PDB file of C-alpha atoms in Angstrom:
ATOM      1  CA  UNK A  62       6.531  17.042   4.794  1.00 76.00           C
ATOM      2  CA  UNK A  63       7.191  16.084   1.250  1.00 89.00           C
ATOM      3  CA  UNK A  64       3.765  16.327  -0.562  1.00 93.00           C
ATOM      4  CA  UNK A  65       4.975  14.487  -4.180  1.00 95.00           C
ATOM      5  CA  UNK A  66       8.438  13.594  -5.936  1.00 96.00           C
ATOM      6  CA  UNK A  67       8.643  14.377  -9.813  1.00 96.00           C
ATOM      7  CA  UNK A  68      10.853  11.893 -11.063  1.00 96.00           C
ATOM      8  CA  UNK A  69      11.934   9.007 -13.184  1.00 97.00           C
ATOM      9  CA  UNK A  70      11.257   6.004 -12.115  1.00 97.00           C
ATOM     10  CA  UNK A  71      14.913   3.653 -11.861  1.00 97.00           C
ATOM     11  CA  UNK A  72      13.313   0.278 -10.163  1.00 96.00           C
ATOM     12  CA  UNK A  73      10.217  -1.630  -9.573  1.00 95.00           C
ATOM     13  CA  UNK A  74       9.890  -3.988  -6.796  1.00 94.00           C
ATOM     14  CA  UNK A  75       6.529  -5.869  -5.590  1.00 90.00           C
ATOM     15  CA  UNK A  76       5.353  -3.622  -3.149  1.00 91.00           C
ATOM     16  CA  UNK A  77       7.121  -0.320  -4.385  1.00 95.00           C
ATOM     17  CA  UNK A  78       9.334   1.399  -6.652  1.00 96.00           C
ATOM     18  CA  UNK A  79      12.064   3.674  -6.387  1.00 97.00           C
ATOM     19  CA  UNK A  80      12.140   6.813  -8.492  1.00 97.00           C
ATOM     20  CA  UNK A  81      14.961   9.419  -9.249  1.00 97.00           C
ATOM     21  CA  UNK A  82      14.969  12.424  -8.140  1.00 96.00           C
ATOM     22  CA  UNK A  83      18.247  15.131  -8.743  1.00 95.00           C
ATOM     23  CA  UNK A  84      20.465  12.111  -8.355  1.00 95.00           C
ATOM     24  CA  UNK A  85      18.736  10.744  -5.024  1.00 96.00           C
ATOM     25  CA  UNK A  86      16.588   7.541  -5.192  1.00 96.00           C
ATOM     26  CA  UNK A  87      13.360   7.749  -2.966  1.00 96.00           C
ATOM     27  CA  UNK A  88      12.111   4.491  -2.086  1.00 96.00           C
ATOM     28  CA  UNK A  89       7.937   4.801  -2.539  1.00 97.00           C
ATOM     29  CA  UNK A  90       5.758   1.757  -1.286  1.00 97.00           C
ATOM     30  CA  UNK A  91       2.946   1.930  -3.875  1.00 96.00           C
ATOM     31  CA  UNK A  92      -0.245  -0.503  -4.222  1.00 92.00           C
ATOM     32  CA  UNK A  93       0.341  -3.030  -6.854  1.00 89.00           C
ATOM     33  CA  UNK A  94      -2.490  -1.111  -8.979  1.00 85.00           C
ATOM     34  CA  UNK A  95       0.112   1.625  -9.786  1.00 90.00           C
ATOM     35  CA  UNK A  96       0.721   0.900 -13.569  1.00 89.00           C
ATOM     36  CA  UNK A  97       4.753   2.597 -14.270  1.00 93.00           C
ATOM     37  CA  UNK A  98       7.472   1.842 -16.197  1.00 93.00           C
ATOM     38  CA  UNK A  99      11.108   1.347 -15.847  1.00 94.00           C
ATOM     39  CA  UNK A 100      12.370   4.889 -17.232  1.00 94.00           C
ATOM     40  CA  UNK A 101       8.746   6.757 -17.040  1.00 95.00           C
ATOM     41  CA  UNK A 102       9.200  10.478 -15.636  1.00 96.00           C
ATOM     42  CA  UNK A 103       6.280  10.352 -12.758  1.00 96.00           C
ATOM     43  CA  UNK A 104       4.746  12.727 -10.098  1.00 96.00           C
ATOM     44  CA  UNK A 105       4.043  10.867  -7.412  1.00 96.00           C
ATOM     45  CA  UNK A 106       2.340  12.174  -4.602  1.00 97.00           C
ATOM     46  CA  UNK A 107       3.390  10.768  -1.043  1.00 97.00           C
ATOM     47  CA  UNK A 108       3.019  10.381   2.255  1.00 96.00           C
ATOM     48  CA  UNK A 109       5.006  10.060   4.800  1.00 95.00           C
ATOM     49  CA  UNK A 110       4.406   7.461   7.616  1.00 94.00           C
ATOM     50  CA  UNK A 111       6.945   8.093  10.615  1.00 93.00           C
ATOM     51  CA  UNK A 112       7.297   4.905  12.980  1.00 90.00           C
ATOM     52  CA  UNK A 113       9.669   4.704  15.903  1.00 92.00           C
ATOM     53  CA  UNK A 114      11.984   2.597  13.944  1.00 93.00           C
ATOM     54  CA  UNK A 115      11.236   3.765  10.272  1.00 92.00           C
ATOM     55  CA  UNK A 116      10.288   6.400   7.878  1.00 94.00           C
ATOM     56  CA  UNK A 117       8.409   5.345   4.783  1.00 95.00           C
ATOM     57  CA  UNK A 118       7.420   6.625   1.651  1.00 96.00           C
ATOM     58  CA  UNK A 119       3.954   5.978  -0.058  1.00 97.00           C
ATOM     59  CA  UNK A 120       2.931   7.517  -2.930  1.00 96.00           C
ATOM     60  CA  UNK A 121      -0.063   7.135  -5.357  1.00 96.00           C
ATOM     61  CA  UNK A 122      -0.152   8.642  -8.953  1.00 94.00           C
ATOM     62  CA  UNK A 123      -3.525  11.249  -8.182  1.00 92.00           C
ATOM     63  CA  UNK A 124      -4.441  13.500  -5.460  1.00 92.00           C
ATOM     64  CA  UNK A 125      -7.568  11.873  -5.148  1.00 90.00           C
ATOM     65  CA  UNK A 126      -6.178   7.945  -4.358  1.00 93.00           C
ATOM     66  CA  UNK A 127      -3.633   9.650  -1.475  1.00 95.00           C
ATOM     67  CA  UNK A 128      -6.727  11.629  -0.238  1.00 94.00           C
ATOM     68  CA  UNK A 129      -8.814   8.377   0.397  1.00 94.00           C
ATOM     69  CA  UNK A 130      -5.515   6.556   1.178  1.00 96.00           C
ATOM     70  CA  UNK A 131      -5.579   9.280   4.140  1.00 95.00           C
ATOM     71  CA  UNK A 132      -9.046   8.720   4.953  1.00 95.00           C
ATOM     72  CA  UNK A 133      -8.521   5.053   5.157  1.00 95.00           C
ATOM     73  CA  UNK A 134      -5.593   5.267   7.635  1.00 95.00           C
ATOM     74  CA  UNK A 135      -8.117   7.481   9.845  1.00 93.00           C
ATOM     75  CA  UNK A 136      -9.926   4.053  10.453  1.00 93.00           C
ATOM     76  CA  UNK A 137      -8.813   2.520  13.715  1.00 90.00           C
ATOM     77  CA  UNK A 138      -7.162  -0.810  12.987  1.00 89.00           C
ATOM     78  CA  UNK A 139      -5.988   0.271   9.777  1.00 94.00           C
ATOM     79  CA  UNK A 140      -2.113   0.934   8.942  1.00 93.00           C
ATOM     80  CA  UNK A 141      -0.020   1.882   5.878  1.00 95.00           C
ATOM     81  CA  UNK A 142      -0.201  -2.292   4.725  1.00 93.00           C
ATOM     82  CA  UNK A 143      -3.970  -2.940   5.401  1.00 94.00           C
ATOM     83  CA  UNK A 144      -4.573   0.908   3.000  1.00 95.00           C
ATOM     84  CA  UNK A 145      -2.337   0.108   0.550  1.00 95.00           C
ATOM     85  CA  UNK A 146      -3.915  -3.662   0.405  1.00 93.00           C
ATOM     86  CA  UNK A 147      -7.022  -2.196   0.466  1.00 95.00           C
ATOM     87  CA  UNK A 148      -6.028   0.297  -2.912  1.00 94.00           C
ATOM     88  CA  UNK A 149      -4.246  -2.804  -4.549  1.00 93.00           C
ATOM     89  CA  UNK A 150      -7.711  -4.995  -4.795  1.00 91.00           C
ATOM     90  CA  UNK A 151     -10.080  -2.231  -5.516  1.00 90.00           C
ATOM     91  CA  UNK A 152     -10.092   1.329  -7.224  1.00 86.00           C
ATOM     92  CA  UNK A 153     -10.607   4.821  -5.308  1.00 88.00           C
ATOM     93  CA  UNK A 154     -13.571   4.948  -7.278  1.00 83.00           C
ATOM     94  CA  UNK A 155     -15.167   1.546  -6.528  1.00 85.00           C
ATOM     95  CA  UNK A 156     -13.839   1.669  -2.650  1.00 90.00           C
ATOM     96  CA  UNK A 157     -16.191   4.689  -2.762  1.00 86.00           C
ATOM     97  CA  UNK A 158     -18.798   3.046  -4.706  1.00 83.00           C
ATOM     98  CA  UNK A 159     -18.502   0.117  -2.115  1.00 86.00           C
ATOM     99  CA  UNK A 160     -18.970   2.210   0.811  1.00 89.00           C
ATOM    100  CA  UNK A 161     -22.013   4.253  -0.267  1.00 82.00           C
ATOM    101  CA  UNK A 162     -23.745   0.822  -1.288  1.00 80.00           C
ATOM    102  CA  UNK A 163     -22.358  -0.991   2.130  1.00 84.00           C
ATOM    103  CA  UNK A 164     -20.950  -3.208   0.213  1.00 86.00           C
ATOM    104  CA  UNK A 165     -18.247  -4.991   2.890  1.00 89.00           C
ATOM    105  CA  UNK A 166     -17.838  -8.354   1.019  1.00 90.00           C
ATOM    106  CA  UNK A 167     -16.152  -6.333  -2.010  1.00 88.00           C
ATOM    107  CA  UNK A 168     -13.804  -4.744   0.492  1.00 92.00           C
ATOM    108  CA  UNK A 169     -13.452  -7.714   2.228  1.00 91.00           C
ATOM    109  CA  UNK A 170     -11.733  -9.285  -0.748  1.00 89.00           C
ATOM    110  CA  UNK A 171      -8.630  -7.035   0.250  1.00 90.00           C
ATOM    111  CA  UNK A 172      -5.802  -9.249   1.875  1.00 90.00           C
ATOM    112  CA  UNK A 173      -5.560  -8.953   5.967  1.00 89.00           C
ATOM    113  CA  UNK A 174      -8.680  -7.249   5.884  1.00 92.00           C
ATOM    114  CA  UNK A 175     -11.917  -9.062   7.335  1.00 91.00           C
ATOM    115  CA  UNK A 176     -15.655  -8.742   7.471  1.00 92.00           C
ATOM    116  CA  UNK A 177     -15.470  -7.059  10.626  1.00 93.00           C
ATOM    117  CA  UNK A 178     -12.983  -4.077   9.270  1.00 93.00           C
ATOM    118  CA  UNK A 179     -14.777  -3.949   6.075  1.00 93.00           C
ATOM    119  CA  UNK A 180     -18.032  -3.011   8.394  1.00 94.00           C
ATOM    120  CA  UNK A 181     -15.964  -0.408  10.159  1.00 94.00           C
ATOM    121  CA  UNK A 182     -14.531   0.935   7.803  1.00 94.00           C
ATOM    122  CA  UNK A 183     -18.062   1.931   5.898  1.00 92.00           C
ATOM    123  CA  UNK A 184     -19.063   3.220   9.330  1.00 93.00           C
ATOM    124  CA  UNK A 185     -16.149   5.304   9.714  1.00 92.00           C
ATOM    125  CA  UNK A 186     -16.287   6.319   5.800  1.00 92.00           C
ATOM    126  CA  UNK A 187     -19.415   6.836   4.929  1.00 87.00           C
ATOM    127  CA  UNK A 188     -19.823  10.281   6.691  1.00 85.00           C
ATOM    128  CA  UNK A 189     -16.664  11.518   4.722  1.00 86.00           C
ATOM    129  CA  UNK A 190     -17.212  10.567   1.171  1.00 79.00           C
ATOM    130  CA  UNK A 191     -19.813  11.866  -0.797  1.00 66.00           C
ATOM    131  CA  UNK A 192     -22.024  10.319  -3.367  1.00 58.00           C
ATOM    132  CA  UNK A 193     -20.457  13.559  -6.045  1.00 54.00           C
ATOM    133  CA  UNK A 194     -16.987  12.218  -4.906  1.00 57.00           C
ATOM    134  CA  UNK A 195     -17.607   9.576  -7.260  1.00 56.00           C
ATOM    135  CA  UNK A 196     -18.081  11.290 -10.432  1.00 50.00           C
ATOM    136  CA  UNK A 197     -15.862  13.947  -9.292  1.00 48.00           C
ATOM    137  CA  UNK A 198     -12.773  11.988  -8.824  1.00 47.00           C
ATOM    138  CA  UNK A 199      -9.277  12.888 -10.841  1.00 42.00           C
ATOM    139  CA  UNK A 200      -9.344   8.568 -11.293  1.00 42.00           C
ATOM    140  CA  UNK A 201     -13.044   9.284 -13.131  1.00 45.00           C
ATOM    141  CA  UNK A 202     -12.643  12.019 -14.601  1.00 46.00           C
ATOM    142  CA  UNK A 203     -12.001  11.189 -18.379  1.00 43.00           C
ATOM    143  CA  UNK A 204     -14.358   8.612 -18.279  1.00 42.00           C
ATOM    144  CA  UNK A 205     -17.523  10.869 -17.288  1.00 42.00           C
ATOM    145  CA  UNK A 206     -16.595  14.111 -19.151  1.00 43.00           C
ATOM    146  CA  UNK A 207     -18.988  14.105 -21.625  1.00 39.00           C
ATOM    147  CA  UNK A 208     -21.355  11.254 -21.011  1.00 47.00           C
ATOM    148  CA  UNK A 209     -21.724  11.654 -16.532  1.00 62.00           C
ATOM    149  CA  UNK A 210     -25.708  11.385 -17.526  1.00 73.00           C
ATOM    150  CA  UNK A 211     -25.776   8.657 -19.906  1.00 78.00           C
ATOM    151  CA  UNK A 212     -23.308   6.690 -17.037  1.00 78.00           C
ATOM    152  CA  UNK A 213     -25.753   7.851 -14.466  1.00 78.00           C
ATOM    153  CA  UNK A 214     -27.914   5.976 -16.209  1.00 82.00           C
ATOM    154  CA  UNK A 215     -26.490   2.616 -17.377  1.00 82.00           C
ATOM    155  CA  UNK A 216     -25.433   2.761 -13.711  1.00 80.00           C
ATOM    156  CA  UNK A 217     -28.972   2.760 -12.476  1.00 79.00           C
ATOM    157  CA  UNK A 218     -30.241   0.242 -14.952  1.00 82.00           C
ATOM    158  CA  UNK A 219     -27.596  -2.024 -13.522  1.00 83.00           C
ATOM    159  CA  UNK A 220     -28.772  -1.852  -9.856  1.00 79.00           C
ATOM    160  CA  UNK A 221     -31.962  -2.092 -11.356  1.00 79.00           C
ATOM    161  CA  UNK A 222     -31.625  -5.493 -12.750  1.00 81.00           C
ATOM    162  CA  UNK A 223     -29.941  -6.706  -9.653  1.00 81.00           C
ATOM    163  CA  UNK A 224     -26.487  -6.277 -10.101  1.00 81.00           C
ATOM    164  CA  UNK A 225     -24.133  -4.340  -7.080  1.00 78.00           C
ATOM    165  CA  UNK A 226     -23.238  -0.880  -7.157  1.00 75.00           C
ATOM    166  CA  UNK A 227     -19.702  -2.122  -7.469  1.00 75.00           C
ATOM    167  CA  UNK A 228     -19.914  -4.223 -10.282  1.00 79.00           C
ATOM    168  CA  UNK A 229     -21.615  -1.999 -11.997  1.00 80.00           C
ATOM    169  CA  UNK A 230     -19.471   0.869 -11.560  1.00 80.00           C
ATOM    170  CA  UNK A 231     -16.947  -1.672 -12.815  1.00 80.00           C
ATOM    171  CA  UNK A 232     -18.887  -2.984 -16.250  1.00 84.00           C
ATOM    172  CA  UNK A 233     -19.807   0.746 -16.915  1.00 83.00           C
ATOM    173  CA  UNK A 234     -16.308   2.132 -16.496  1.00 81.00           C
ATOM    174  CA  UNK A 235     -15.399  -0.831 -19.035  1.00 82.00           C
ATOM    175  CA  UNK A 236     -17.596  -0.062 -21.236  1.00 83.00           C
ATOM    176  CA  UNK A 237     -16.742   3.577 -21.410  1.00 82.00           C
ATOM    177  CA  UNK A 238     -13.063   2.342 -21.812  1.00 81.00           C
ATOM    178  CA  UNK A 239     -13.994   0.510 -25.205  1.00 82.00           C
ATOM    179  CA  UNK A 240     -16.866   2.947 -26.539  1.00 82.00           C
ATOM    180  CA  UNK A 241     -15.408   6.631 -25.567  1.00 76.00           C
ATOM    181  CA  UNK A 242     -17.252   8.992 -23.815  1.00 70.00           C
ATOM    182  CA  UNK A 243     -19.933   9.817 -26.718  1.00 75.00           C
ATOM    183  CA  UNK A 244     -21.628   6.291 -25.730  1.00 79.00           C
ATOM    184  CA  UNK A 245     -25.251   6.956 -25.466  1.00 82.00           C
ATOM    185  CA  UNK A 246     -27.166   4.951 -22.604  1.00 83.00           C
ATOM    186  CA  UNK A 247     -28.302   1.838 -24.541  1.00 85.00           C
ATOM    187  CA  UNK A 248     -24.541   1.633 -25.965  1.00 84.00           C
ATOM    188  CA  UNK A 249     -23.095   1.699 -22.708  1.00 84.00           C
ATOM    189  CA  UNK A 250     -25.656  -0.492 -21.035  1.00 85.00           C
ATOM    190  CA  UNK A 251     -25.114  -3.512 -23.466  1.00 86.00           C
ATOM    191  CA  UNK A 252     -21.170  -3.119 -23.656  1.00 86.00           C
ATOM    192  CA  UNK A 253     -21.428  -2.830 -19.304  1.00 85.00           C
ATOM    193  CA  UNK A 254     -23.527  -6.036 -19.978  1.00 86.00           C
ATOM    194  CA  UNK A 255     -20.804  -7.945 -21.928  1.00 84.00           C
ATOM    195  CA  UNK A 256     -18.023  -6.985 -19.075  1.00 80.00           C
ATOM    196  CA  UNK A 257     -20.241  -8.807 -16.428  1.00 82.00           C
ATOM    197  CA  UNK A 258     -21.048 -11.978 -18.436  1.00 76.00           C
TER     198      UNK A 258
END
């Protein structure tokens, strides 16, 4: 029904925020990973969850974080809360990361969700995400442009020497944050190496 709200944003709150829009204020339940401003002029795309006593707003600042927001809501036992808990402990691009490498303890570490839905939700995932998700992702995007082989792999090395898809994802994203995308392999591999220790 309303597929994003370009706005400013007027109030932050915990769990949401509420942004301006032609002189109406949409409230927008957000995970606590959004990063906005008091004042900022966002597009935030939404979704909107219709109860029998409520209609909310949740919104997420990339296409790709309200697709998998979507996807997660598809898994039976999972509401609005449990997603958005879900998004607030872990990035789109390590949730995905997580699931390809059935790694349930990393999701697990989301409030309100257990071992058990962690498990089902990789079962009910994995057929729906794809391994080129990853390094496809509007969240990745800068960080792969120019260096997707040399982060392919550092990434590999990692697993290599033991370490989780996950956290590896993590150090190597890191890294790429401090070095910029021209980062050959070795760079990136001992700067991914510093974020872990």
């Amino acid at each position: 029904m309303i597929s994003y709200i370009k706005g400013t944003v007027e109030d932050i709150y915990e769990d949401r925020i509420v942004v301006e829009c032609n002189n109406i204020g949409y409230n927008i339940f957000t995970s606590a990973s959004m990063k906005v401003n008091a004042g900022d002029s966002v597009k935030i795309y939404t979704y909107l969850n219709v109860r029998e006593d409520a209609m909310l707003l949740y919104g997420f600042l990339s296409k790709d974080e309200l697709r998998i927001f979507k996807l997660i809501l598809g898994v039976s036992g999972i509401g609005p809360k449990g997603a958005l808990n879900i998004l607030s402990s872990i990035s789109v691009e390590e949730l995905q990361m997580a699931v390809m490498s059935n790694d349930s303890k990393r999701i697990s570490k989301a409030q309100g969700i257990g071992p058990k839905t962690a498990q089902k939700l990789i079962l009910e995932l994995k057929d729906k995400l794809k391994p080129e998700d990853i390094f496809s992702s509007e969240v990745s995007a800068n960080a792969i442009q120019a260096s997707s082989d040399n982060k392919s792999e550092a990434l590999e090395a990692l697993t290599v020497l033991g370490y989780s898809p996950t956290e590896s994802l993590k150090a190597v994203n890191g890294a790429l944050s401090i070095l910029g995308t021209d980062a050959d392999t070795e760079q990136i591999l001992k700067a991914a190496l510093k974020q872990i220790m």
